[in-house]
Tab-separated table of C-alpha atoms and ligand atoms in Angstrom:
chain	number	residue	atom	x	y	z
A	251	MET	CA	71.760	129.701	101.305
A	252	TYR	CA	71.055	125.939	101.268
A	253	THR	CA	70.072	126.041	97.592
A	254	GLN	CA	73.125	127.948	96.441
A	255	LEU	CA	75.229	124.991	95.337
A	256	GLN	CA	72.361	122.567	94.568
A	257	ASN	CA	70.484	125.024	91.920
A	258	ARG	CA	73.683	126.023	90.270
A	259	ASP	CA	73.257	123.833	87.204
A	260	VAL	CA	70.380	121.350	87.539
A	261	ASP	CA	71.847	119.008	84.690
A	262	ARG	CA	75.245	118.735	86.351
A	263	PRO	CA	74.373	118.391	90.211
A	264	PRO	CA	77.545	119.143	92.218
A	265	VAL	CA	79.450	116.260	93.257
A	266	THR	CA	79.245	115.835	97.273
A	267	LEU	CA	80.495	113.051	99.468
A	268	ALA	CA	77.366	111.163	98.862
A	269	THR	CA	77.965	111.167	95.108
A	270	LEU	CA	81.621	109.713	95.638
A	271	ALA	CA	80.201	107.046	98.145
A	272	ARG	CA	77.582	106.147	95.470
A	273	MET	CA	80.328	105.939	92.678
A	274	ARG	CA	82.438	103.603	94.734
A	275	ALA	CA	79.171	101.291	95.586
A	276	GLU	CA	78.546	101.453	91.823
A	277	GLN	CA	82.248	100.679	91.038
A	278	GLN	CA	82.212	103.868	88.736
A	279	LYS	CA	85.682	105.092	88.756
A	280	ILE	CA	86.249	108.703	90.064
A	281	ALA	CA	88.346	111.055	88.160
A	282	CYS	CA	90.342	113.660	90.154
A	283	LEU	CA	93.049	116.378	89.052
A	284	THR	CA	94.797	119.125	90.656
A	285	ALA	CA	94.368	122.828	89.633
A	286	TYR	CA	95.543	126.044	91.207
A	287	ASP	CA	93.542	128.669	89.222
A	288	ALA	CA	90.096	129.420	88.168
A	289	SER	CA	90.613	129.053	84.313
A	290	PHE	CA	92.108	125.585	84.770
A	291	GLY	CA	89.464	124.983	87.645
A	292	ARG	CA	86.635	125.821	84.942
A	293	LEU	CA	88.398	123.801	82.292
A	294	LEU	CA	88.652	120.516	84.378
A	295	ASP	CA	85.028	121.070	85.730
A	296	GLU	CA	83.683	121.241	82.117
A	297	ALA	CA	85.558	118.074	81.234
A	298	GLY	CA	83.879	116.147	83.863
A	299	VAL	CA	86.414	115.806	86.604
A	300	ASP	CA	84.621	114.790	89.771
A	301	VAL	CA	87.145	116.109	92.421
A	302	VAL	CA	89.532	119.052	91.840
A	303	LEU	CA	92.531	119.313	94.282
A	304	ALA	CA	94.002	122.640	95.173
A	305	GLY	CA	97.082	120.711	95.925
A	306	ASP	CA	100.104	121.925	97.850
A	307	SER	CA	102.036	120.575	94.762
A	308	LEU	CA	101.628	124.198	93.733
A	309	GLY	CA	104.797	124.705	95.609
A	310	MET	CA	106.793	122.777	93.072
A	311	VAL	CA	104.699	123.204	89.786
A	312	ILE	CA	103.628	126.923	90.327
A	313	GLN	CA	106.411	128.195	92.791
A	314	GLY	CA	109.392	126.356	91.375
A	315	HIS	CA	110.436	124.730	94.860
A	316	ASP	CA	111.797	121.520	95.022
A	317	THR	CA	109.255	120.237	97.765
A	318	THR	CA	105.922	121.282	98.857
A	319	VAL	CA	107.367	122.258	102.230
A	320	PRO	CA	107.572	126.070	101.860
A	321	VAL	CA	103.940	126.553	100.914
A	322	THR	CA	101.901	128.624	103.358
A	323	MET	CA	98.262	128.876	104.550
A	324	ASP	CA	97.765	132.126	102.975
A	325	GLN	CA	98.951	130.659	99.652
A	326	MET	CA	96.718	127.633	100.021
A	327	VAL	CA	93.774	130.106	100.757
A	328	TYR	CA	94.634	132.361	97.776
A	329	HIS	CA	94.862	129.241	95.227
A	330	SER	CA	91.735	127.403	96.462
A	331	ALA	CA	89.622	130.295	96.241
A	332	ALA	CA	90.761	131.053	92.804
A	333	VAL	CA	89.861	127.380	91.829
A	334	ALA	CA	86.663	127.505	93.525
A	335	ARG	CA	85.618	130.335	91.238
A	336	GLY	CA	86.098	128.231	88.291
A	337	LEU	CA	84.051	125.298	89.582
A	338	ARG	CA	80.295	124.494	89.161
A	339	ARG	CA	80.039	120.701	89.411
A	340	ALA	CA	83.191	119.162	90.837
A	341	LEU	CA	84.069	118.899	94.596
A	342	LEU	CA	86.755	121.182	95.628
A	343	MET	CA	89.413	119.528	97.960
A	344	THR	CA	92.274	121.629	99.257
A	345	ASP	CA	95.495	120.551	100.908
A	346	LEU	CA	96.428	121.675	104.581
A	347	PRO	CA	99.939	122.733	104.012
A	348	PHE	CA	103.089	121.659	106.010
A	349	MET	CA	102.940	122.513	109.823
A	350	SER	CA	99.450	123.809	109.575
A	351	TYR	CA	97.866	120.839	111.524
A	352	THR	CA	100.233	120.244	114.501
A	353	SER	CA	97.252	120.035	116.840
A	354	PRO	CA	93.547	119.479	116.737
A	355	GLN	CA	92.832	123.572	117.353
A	356	GLN	CA	95.379	124.472	114.793
A	357	ALA	CA	94.049	121.981	112.313
A	358	LEU	CA	90.465	123.300	112.888
A	359	THR	CA	91.296	127.038	112.483
A	360	ASN	CA	93.072	126.269	109.378
A	361	ALA	CA	90.622	123.876	107.905
A	362	THR	CA	87.879	126.603	108.702
A	363	ARG	CA	89.899	129.166	106.703
A	364	LEU	CA	90.005	126.854	103.636
A	365	MET	CA	86.517	126.162	103.847
A	366	GLN	CA	85.281	129.720	104.503
A	367	ASP	CA	87.917	131.867	102.716
A	368	GLY	CA	89.265	129.234	100.278
A	369	GLY	CA	85.933	127.485	99.251
A	370	ALA	CA	87.201	124.315	99.932
A	371	ARG	CA	84.355	121.335	100.449
A	372	ILE	CA	86.731	119.103	102.050
A	373	VAL	CA	90.423	119.360	103.445
A	374	LYS	CA	93.163	117.038	102.816
A	375	LEU	CA	96.025	116.174	105.380
A	376	GLU	CA	98.995	114.104	105.264
A	377	SER	CA	98.349	111.398	107.829
A	378	GLY	CA	99.250	108.328	109.709
A	379	ALA	CA	98.690	107.200	113.230
A	380	SER	CA	99.855	110.526	114.791
A	381	GLN	CA	97.031	112.268	113.028
A	382	LEU	CA	93.855	110.137	114.424
A	383	GLN	CA	93.091	112.607	117.094
A	384	ILE	CA	93.321	115.735	114.370
A	385	VAL	CA	91.159	113.690	111.979
A	386	GLU	CA	88.611	112.883	114.918
A	387	PHE	CA	88.453	116.543	116.000
A	388	LEU	CA	87.914	117.766	112.377
A	389	ALA	CA	85.300	115.213	111.860
A	390	GLY	CA	83.603	116.004	115.204
A	391	HIS	CA	83.170	119.607	113.847
A	392	ASP	CA	81.602	118.395	110.649
A	393	ILE	CA	84.831	119.372	108.575
A	394	PRO	CA	85.003	116.734	105.656
A	395	VAL	CA	88.482	115.110	105.640
A	396	CYS	CA	90.650	113.167	103.018
A	397	ALA	CA	93.588	111.285	104.943
A	398	HIS	CA	96.461	111.133	102.536
A	399	LEU	CA	98.752	107.800	103.086
A	400	GLY	CA	101.844	106.072	101.519
A	401	LEU	CA	104.342	108.623	100.140
A	402	ARG	CA	103.713	111.862	102.158
A	403	PRO	CA	105.442	114.896	100.130
A	404	GLN	CA	105.435	117.164	103.281
A	405	SER	CA	107.512	114.499	105.111
A	406	VAL	CA	110.083	113.790	102.321
A	407	HIS	CA	112.827	115.381	104.488
A	408	LYS	CA	112.349	112.988	107.281
A	409	THR	CA	111.540	109.868	105.288
A	410	GLY	CA	114.534	110.329	102.715
A	411	GLY	CA	112.870	111.514	99.593
A	412	PHE	CA	110.189	110.661	97.014
A	413	ARG	CA	110.034	106.884	97.213
A	414	VAL	CA	107.602	104.140	96.952
A	415	GLN	CA	106.249	103.267	100.362
A	416	GLY	CA	104.720	100.081	101.772
A	417	ARG	CA	107.137	97.632	100.160
A	418	GLU	CA	108.137	95.834	103.279
A	419	GLN	CA	105.569	93.661	105.095
A	420	GLN	CA	105.618	95.682	108.338
A	421	ALA	CA	105.252	99.015	106.488
A	422	ALA	CA	102.381	97.670	104.583
A	423	GLU	CA	100.671	96.050	107.667
A	424	ARG	CA	101.068	99.367	109.584
A	425	MET	CA	99.518	101.513	106.441
A	426	LEU	CA	96.816	99.103	106.511
A	427	ALA	CA	96.130	99.427	110.107
A	428	ASP	CA	96.416	103.218	109.732
A	429	ALA	CA	93.932	103.380	106.949
A	430	ARG	CA	91.424	101.425	108.877
A	431	ALA	CA	91.954	103.760	112.087
A	432	LEU	CA	91.753	106.961	110.042
A	433	GLU	CA	88.547	105.672	108.754
A	434	ALA	CA	87.208	104.871	112.170
A	435	ALA	CA	88.180	108.412	113.371
A	436	GLY	CA	85.931	109.911	110.708
A	437	ALA	CA	88.057	110.314	107.427
A	438	ASP	CA	85.552	110.584	104.528
A	439	LEU	CA	88.119	109.769	101.843
A	440	LEU	CA	91.706	108.251	101.589
A	441	LEU	CA	94.198	108.999	99.136
A	442	LEU	CA	97.328	106.643	98.577
A	443	GLU	CA	100.350	107.735	97.015
A	444	CYS	CA	103.162	105.912	95.280
A	445	ILE	CA	102.713	102.329	96.950
A	446	PRO	CA	102.546	98.781	95.485
A	447	SER	CA	99.150	97.924	93.640
A	448	ALA	CA	98.712	95.014	95.747
A	449	LEU	CA	98.539	97.239	98.743
A	450	GLY	CA	96.422	99.654	97.029
A	451	LYS	CA	93.999	96.697	96.418
A	452	THR	CA	93.940	95.603	100.066
A	453	ILE	CA	93.521	98.930	101.502
A	454	THR	CA	90.595	99.832	98.996
A	455	GLU	CA	89.001	96.547	99.873
A	456	ALA	CA	89.514	96.801	103.581
A	457	VAL	CA	87.787	100.267	104.267
A	458	HIS	CA	84.225	101.486	103.439
A	459	VAL	CA	85.133	105.181	102.432
A	460	PRO	CA	86.233	105.892	98.676
A	461	VAL	CA	89.849	105.678	98.064
A	462	ILE	CA	91.838	107.959	95.511
A	463	GLY	CA	95.024	106.582	94.233
A	464	ILE	CA	98.194	108.134	92.756
A	465	GLY	CA	100.711	105.710	91.870
A	466	ALA	CA	98.643	103.078	93.859
A	467	GLY	CA	97.479	100.761	91.053
A	468	PRO	CA	94.111	100.376	89.229
A	469	SER	CA	92.081	98.920	92.187
A	470	THR	CA	91.446	102.042	94.027
A	471	ASP	CA	87.971	103.807	93.444
A	472	GLY	CA	89.533	106.695	91.639
A	473	GLN	CA	92.614	108.228	90.384
A	474	ILE	CA	94.314	111.547	90.715
A	475	LEU	CA	97.448	113.262	88.810
A	476	VAL	CA	99.007	116.527	88.995
A	477	LEU	CA	97.415	118.668	86.051
A	478	TYR	CA	100.918	119.945	84.852
A	479	ASP	CA	102.182	116.278	84.658
A	480	ILE	CA	99.338	115.097	82.224
A	481	LEU	CA	99.841	118.081	80.263
A	482	ASP	CA	103.408	117.618	79.923
A	483	ILE	CA	104.504	120.857	81.193
A	484	THR	CA	106.287	119.640	84.195
A	485	GLY	CA	110.145	119.931	83.706
A	486	GLY	CA	112.444	116.951	84.699
A	487	ARG	CA	111.901	113.315	85.351
A	488	LYS	CA	108.353	112.290	85.568
A	489	PRO	CA	107.244	109.727	88.319
A	490	ARG	CA	106.507	106.194	86.857
A	491	PHE	CA	102.764	106.626	87.314
A	492	VAL	CA	102.565	109.766	85.305
A	493	ARG	CA	100.981	109.698	81.474
A	494	ASN	CA	101.160	112.212	79.216
A	495	PHE	CA	97.630	113.093	77.950
A	496	MET	CA	98.566	115.827	75.586
A	497	ALA	CA	100.121	113.487	73.278
A	498	GLY	CA	97.512	113.060	70.619
A	499	ALA	CA	95.271	115.894	72.288
A	500	GLY	CA	94.580	118.984	70.062
A	501	ASP	CA	94.485	121.236	73.378
A	502	CYS	CA	94.227	121.254	77.152
A	503	ALA	CA	90.598	120.492	77.115
A	504	GLN	CA	91.031	117.506	74.956
A	505	ALA	CA	93.767	116.123	77.082
A	506	VAL	CA	91.659	116.441	80.292
A	507	GLN	CA	88.716	114.779	78.650
A	508	ALA	CA	91.097	111.928	77.618
A	509	TYR	CA	92.212	111.531	80.963
A	510	VAL	CA	88.636	111.588	82.567
A	511	GLU	CA	87.684	108.873	79.933
A	512	ALA	CA	90.704	106.823	80.707
A	513	VAL	CA	90.126	106.761	84.445
A	514	ARG	CA	86.410	105.906	83.753
A	515	THR	CA	87.126	103.242	81.462
A	516	GLY	CA	90.073	101.771	83.582
A	517	SER	CA	92.694	102.204	80.718
A	518	TYR	CA	94.440	104.366	82.846
A	519	PRO	CA	96.670	103.276	85.062
A	520	ALA	CA	98.024	100.660	82.813
A	521	ALA	CA	100.661	98.142	84.010
A	522	GLU	CA	103.515	100.428	83.172
A	523	HIS	CA	102.261	103.009	85.587
A	524	GLU	CA	102.083	100.543	88.539
A	525	PHE	CA	104.536	99.760	91.326
A	526	ALA	CA	105.099	95.984	92.382
B	70	KIV	O1	99.238	118.147	96.307
B	70	KIV	C1	99.027	117.271	95.581
B	70	KIV	O2	99.155	117.599	94.312
B	70	KIV	C2	98.784	116.089	95.844
B	70	KIV	C3	98.618	114.988	94.881
B	70	KIV	C4	99.981	114.510	94.630
B	70	KIV	C5	97.725	113.976	95.349
B	70	KIV	O3	98.737	115.713	97.276
């Protein structure tokens, strides 16, 4: 049982939370991408992506909804399990969808499903001060947790749309305080979405756990993007932080390899992908 993962591929040992902590300590950038099925899971894994997120963005890019709100637990389990079958090295993180973590007990039940049936190694929830008790409860049951701050897509109907967060001083200070509190509550990773680069840097320097950014500037410990955005197959207007890695690539595998390389070397994100 214990060696099931460790022995899968001795040349490419599986990524764990300890791997990510070491990468942060050694200032080696962490490359993360979303995937929703086994074929892309395998392609990302082979391209050297460190963390694969079975994200609830599947509600938009797979199901065609205009937000992530309609995504259900059953759908997350289904897609997470599919991605898990494609992975050998990468760490699988899976989103707890909208309204699946309204109480500590509900969060524990659903996180358990994502890990047992969905193959997740860490669960992600969109968080702020009101989720502290939930993060603490999950951490107290040894469930690895990533706390997602900044633009929280599950809350767009309340917050007024997909907008840059933390531009005003008060909001920035609240986000910094939330980040520190979530770390203290037991979050193993933080994910910052769509915030000014300066705030991304401040939060990354203020905490001790690895910080992954999407539209949060170059100073976070790692970067994540939605796979279909970098492959340029998402319709409509793209967010400022998206770069098309298919441009100049011969196929999807080359595009993903170019993304991993760009994250590792720091050539992505560039100034044009940042928010002030
Ligand atoms: O669901 C998702 O794809 C995400 C990313 C935007 C980080 O949460």
